[in-house]
């Protein structure tokens, strides 16, 4: 069973930075699909970034150039470095584990989720 625990959320002013972390256990170290999603109140869950085996990385257009996803295999920890944050980035952020062959930014392909961490960007 995959277990995911997020940390690192908080409040920041526009233009600021935050780094989210997700302690992941129970997933394959050889063929993995780990992703970050976010959900703002009243909106659907949105894929933000994904990383799969072979360093296959993809970002949502809305965060390209501002967010960086990375995986520390030695620590079994997934990260999301978020720079130049905007008010529209305000949301609950979740990490998720999916199946390598079906790795996408569509939440429907994920069965294992963390509890979420809140990010608020406001002046």
PDB file of C-alpha atoms in Angstrom:
ATOM      1  CA  UNK A   1       0.000   0.000   0.000  1.00  0.00           C
ATOM      2  CA  UNK A   2       1.336   3.407  -1.015  1.00  0.00           C
ATOM      3  CA  UNK A   3       1.448   6.003   1.754  1.00  0.00           C
ATOM      4  CA  UNK A   4       1.911   9.697   1.039  1.00  0.00           C
ATOM      5  CA  UNK A   5       2.357  12.509   3.560  1.00  0.00           C
ATOM      6  CA  UNK A   6       2.659  16.124   2.398  1.00  0.00           C
ATOM      7  CA  UNK A   7       4.273  19.012   4.245  1.00  0.00           C
ATOM      8  CA  UNK A   8       5.504  22.518   3.566  1.00  0.00           C
ATOM      9  CA  UNK A   9       2.373  24.500   2.817  1.00  0.00           C
ATOM     10  CA  UNK A  10       1.733  27.932   4.253  1.00  0.00           C
ATOM     11  CA  UNK A  11       0.959  31.536   3.487  1.00  0.00           C
ATOM     12  CA  UNK A  12       3.158  33.676   1.268  1.00  0.00           C
ATOM     13  CA  UNK A  13       2.961  36.993  -0.541  1.00  0.00           C
ATOM     14  CA  UNK A  14       2.747  37.157  -4.326  1.00  0.00           C
ATOM     15  CA  UNK A  15       6.173  36.640  -5.856  1.00  0.00           C
ATOM     16  CA  UNK A  16       7.288  34.483  -2.944  1.00  0.00           C
ATOM     17  CA  UNK A  17       8.391  30.864  -2.851  1.00  0.00           C
ATOM     18  CA  UNK A  18       7.452  27.677  -1.047  1.00  0.00           C
ATOM     19  CA  UNK A  19       8.748  24.122  -1.223  1.00  0.00           C
ATOM     20  CA  UNK A  20       6.322  21.278  -0.687  1.00  0.00           C
ATOM     21  CA  UNK A  21       7.484  17.801   0.239  1.00  0.00           C
ATOM     22  CA  UNK A  22       5.769  14.438   0.095  1.00  0.00           C
ATOM     23  CA  UNK A  23       7.140  11.453   1.995  1.00  0.00           C
ATOM     24  CA  UNK A  24       6.281   8.464  -0.162  1.00  0.00           C
ATOM     25  CA  UNK A  25       6.459   4.801   0.741  1.00  0.00           C
ATOM     26  CA  UNK A  26       5.195   1.581  -0.784  1.00  0.00           C
ATOM     27  CA  UNK A  27       5.720   2.562  -4.423  1.00  0.00           C
ATOM     28  CA  UNK A  28       8.074   0.851  -6.846  1.00  0.00           C
ATOM     29  CA  UNK A  29      11.484   2.479  -7.111  1.00  0.00           C
ATOM     30  CA  UNK A  30      11.932   1.155 -10.658  1.00  0.00           C
ATOM     31  CA  UNK A  31       8.664   2.119 -12.305  1.00  0.00           C
ATOM     32  CA  UNK A  32       6.882   4.967 -10.610  1.00  0.00           C
ATOM     33  CA  UNK A  33       4.547   7.819 -11.357  1.00  0.00           C
ATOM     34  CA  UNK A  34       4.373  10.548  -8.748  1.00  0.00           C
ATOM     35  CA  UNK A  35       2.481  13.775  -9.197  1.00  0.00           C
ATOM     36  CA  UNK A  36       1.285  16.976  -7.584  1.00  0.00           C
ATOM     37  CA  UNK A  37      -2.298  18.128  -7.894  1.00  0.00           C
ATOM     38  CA  UNK A  38      -4.134  21.101  -6.458  1.00  0.00           C
ATOM     39  CA  UNK A  39      -7.729  21.969  -5.748  1.00  0.00           C
ATOM     40  CA  UNK A  40      -9.126  25.405  -5.059  1.00  0.00           C
ATOM     41  CA  UNK A  41     -12.550  25.843  -3.419  1.00  0.00           C
ATOM     42  CA  UNK A  42     -15.331  25.218  -5.910  1.00  0.00           C
ATOM     43  CA  UNK A  43     -12.941  24.004  -8.607  1.00  0.00           C
ATOM     44  CA  UNK A  44     -11.964  20.602  -9.961  1.00  0.00           C
ATOM     45  CA  UNK A  45      -8.715  18.965  -8.918  1.00  0.00           C
ATOM     46  CA  UNK A  46      -5.988  20.096 -11.325  1.00  0.00           C
ATOM     47  CA  UNK A  47      -2.771  18.323 -12.249  1.00  0.00           C
ATOM     48  CA  UNK A  48       0.267  20.514 -11.584  1.00  0.00           C
ATOM     49  CA  UNK A  49       3.341  18.377 -12.302  1.00  0.00           C
ATOM     50  CA  UNK A  50       4.319  14.757 -12.669  1.00  0.00           C
ATOM     51  CA  UNK A  51       7.518  12.749 -12.637  1.00  0.00           C
ATOM     52  CA  UNK A  52       7.846   9.167 -13.839  1.00  0.00           C
ATOM     53  CA  UNK A  53      10.669   6.646 -14.070  1.00  0.00           C
ATOM     54  CA  UNK A  54      13.385   7.846 -16.423  1.00  0.00           C
ATOM     55  CA  UNK A  55      12.913  11.433 -15.237  1.00  0.00           C
ATOM     56  CA  UNK A  56       9.894  11.914 -17.463  1.00  0.00           C
ATOM     57  CA  UNK A  57       8.569  15.245 -16.234  1.00  0.00           C
ATOM     58  CA  UNK A  58       5.583  17.272 -17.314  1.00  0.00           C
ATOM     59  CA  UNK A  59       4.050  20.498 -16.018  1.00  0.00           C
ATOM     60  CA  UNK A  60       0.696  22.171 -16.402  1.00  0.00           C
ATOM     61  CA  UNK A  61       0.983  25.242 -18.625  1.00  0.00           C
ATOM     62  CA  UNK A  62      -0.107  27.450 -15.747  1.00  0.00           C
ATOM     63  CA  UNK A  63       3.012  26.627 -13.698  1.00  0.00           C
ATOM     64  CA  UNK A  64       5.686  26.101 -16.368  1.00  0.00           C
ATOM     65  CA  UNK A  65       8.804  28.104 -15.618  1.00  0.00           C
ATOM     66  CA  UNK A  66       7.723  28.733 -12.012  1.00  0.00           C
ATOM     67  CA  UNK A  67       7.377  25.270 -10.427  1.00  0.00           C
ATOM     68  CA  UNK A  68       9.933  22.456 -10.330  1.00  0.00           C
ATOM     69  CA  UNK A  69       9.153  18.850  -9.430  1.00  0.00           C
ATOM     70  CA  UNK A  70      11.896  16.539  -8.197  1.00  0.00           C
ATOM     71  CA  UNK A  71      12.309  13.185  -6.502  1.00  0.00           C
ATOM     72  CA  UNK A  72      14.964  12.196  -3.985  1.00  0.00           C
ATOM     73  CA  UNK A  73      15.000   8.418  -4.304  1.00  0.00           C
ATOM     74  CA  UNK A  74      17.342   7.981  -1.347  1.00  0.00           C
ATOM     75  CA  UNK A  75      14.861   9.778   0.929  1.00  0.00           C
ATOM     76  CA  UNK A  76      11.711   8.537  -0.847  1.00  0.00           C
ATOM     77  CA  UNK A  77      10.586  12.141  -0.940  1.00  0.00           C
ATOM     78  CA  UNK A  78       8.858  14.044  -3.718  1.00  0.00           C
ATOM     79  CA  UNK A  79       9.288  17.827  -3.853  1.00  0.00           C
ATOM     80  CA  UNK A  80       7.558  20.741  -5.515  1.00  0.00           C
ATOM     81  CA  UNK A  81       9.564  23.964  -5.558  1.00  0.00           C
ATOM     82  CA  UNK A  82       7.176  26.830  -6.225  1.00  0.00           C
ATOM     83  CA  UNK A  83       8.629  30.210  -7.184  1.00  0.00           C
ATOM     84  CA  UNK A  84       7.038  33.488  -8.252  1.00  0.00           C
ATOM     85  CA  UNK A  85       3.788  32.435  -6.635  1.00  0.00           C
ATOM     86  CA  UNK A  86       0.562  34.108  -7.713  1.00  0.00           C
ATOM     87  CA  UNK A  87      -2.778  34.475  -5.920  1.00  0.00           C
ATOM     88  CA  UNK A  88      -4.285  32.002  -8.388  1.00  0.00           C
ATOM     89  CA  UNK A  89      -1.907  29.346  -7.048  1.00  0.00           C
ATOM     90  CA  UNK A  90      -3.893  29.346  -3.797  1.00  0.00           C
ATOM     91  CA  UNK A  91      -5.240  25.832  -3.272  1.00  0.00           C
ATOM     92  CA  UNK A  92      -4.915  22.604  -1.333  1.00  0.00           C
ATOM     93  CA  UNK A  93      -1.985  20.707  -2.804  1.00  0.00           C
ATOM     94  CA  UNK A  94      -1.924  16.913  -2.922  1.00  0.00           C
ATOM     95  CA  UNK A  95       0.683  14.398  -3.949  1.00  0.00           C
ATOM     96  CA  UNK A  96      -0.476  11.235  -5.657  1.00  0.00           C
ATOM     97  CA  UNK A  97       0.946   7.952  -6.832  1.00  0.00           C
ATOM     98  CA  UNK A  98      -0.165   6.371 -10.088  1.00  0.00           C
ATOM     99  CA  UNK A  99       0.799   3.606 -12.472  1.00  0.00           C
ATOM    100  CA  UNK A 100       3.877   4.169 -14.612  1.00  0.00           C
ATOM    101  CA  UNK A 101       2.216   3.177 -17.879  1.00  0.00           C
ATOM    102  CA  UNK A 102      -0.717   5.540 -17.242  1.00  0.00           C
ATOM    103  CA  UNK A 103       1.151   8.510 -15.843  1.00  0.00           C
ATOM    104  CA  UNK A 104      -0.664  11.713 -16.689  1.00  0.00           C
ATOM    105  CA  UNK A 105      -1.989  14.891 -15.108  1.00  0.00           C
ATOM    106  CA  UNK A 106      -5.510  13.487 -15.022  1.00  0.00           C
ATOM    107  CA  UNK A 107      -6.621  12.795 -11.458  1.00  0.00           C
ATOM    108  CA  UNK A 108      -8.804   9.909 -12.657  1.00  0.00           C
ATOM    109  CA  UNK A 109      -5.697   7.766 -13.144  1.00  0.00           C
ATOM    110  CA  UNK A 110      -4.615   7.978  -9.497  1.00  0.00           C
ATOM    111  CA  UNK A 111      -5.761   5.834  -6.591  1.00  0.00           C
ATOM    112  CA  UNK A 112      -3.341   6.805  -3.839  1.00  0.00           C
ATOM    113  CA  UNK A 113      -3.415  10.328  -2.387  1.00  0.00           C
ATOM    114  CA  UNK A 114      -1.930  12.229   0.495  1.00  0.00           C
ATOM    115  CA  UNK A 115      -4.014  14.281   2.909  1.00  0.00           C
ATOM    116  CA  UNK A 116      -3.065  17.609   1.320  1.00  0.00           C
ATOM    117  CA  UNK A 117      -1.295  20.768   2.421  1.00  0.00           C
ATOM    118  CA  UNK A 118      -2.729  24.266   2.068  1.00  0.00           C
ATOM    119  CA  UNK A 119      -0.960  26.973   0.061  1.00  0.00           C
ATOM    120  CA  UNK A 120      -2.265  30.532   0.314  1.00  0.00           C
ATOM    121  CA  UNK A 121      -0.841  33.363  -1.777  1.00  0.00           C
ATOM    122  CA  UNK A 122      -2.089  36.751  -0.692  1.00  0.00           C
ATOM    123  CA  UNK A 123      -0.868  40.260  -0.011  1.00  0.00           C
TER     124      UNK A 123
END
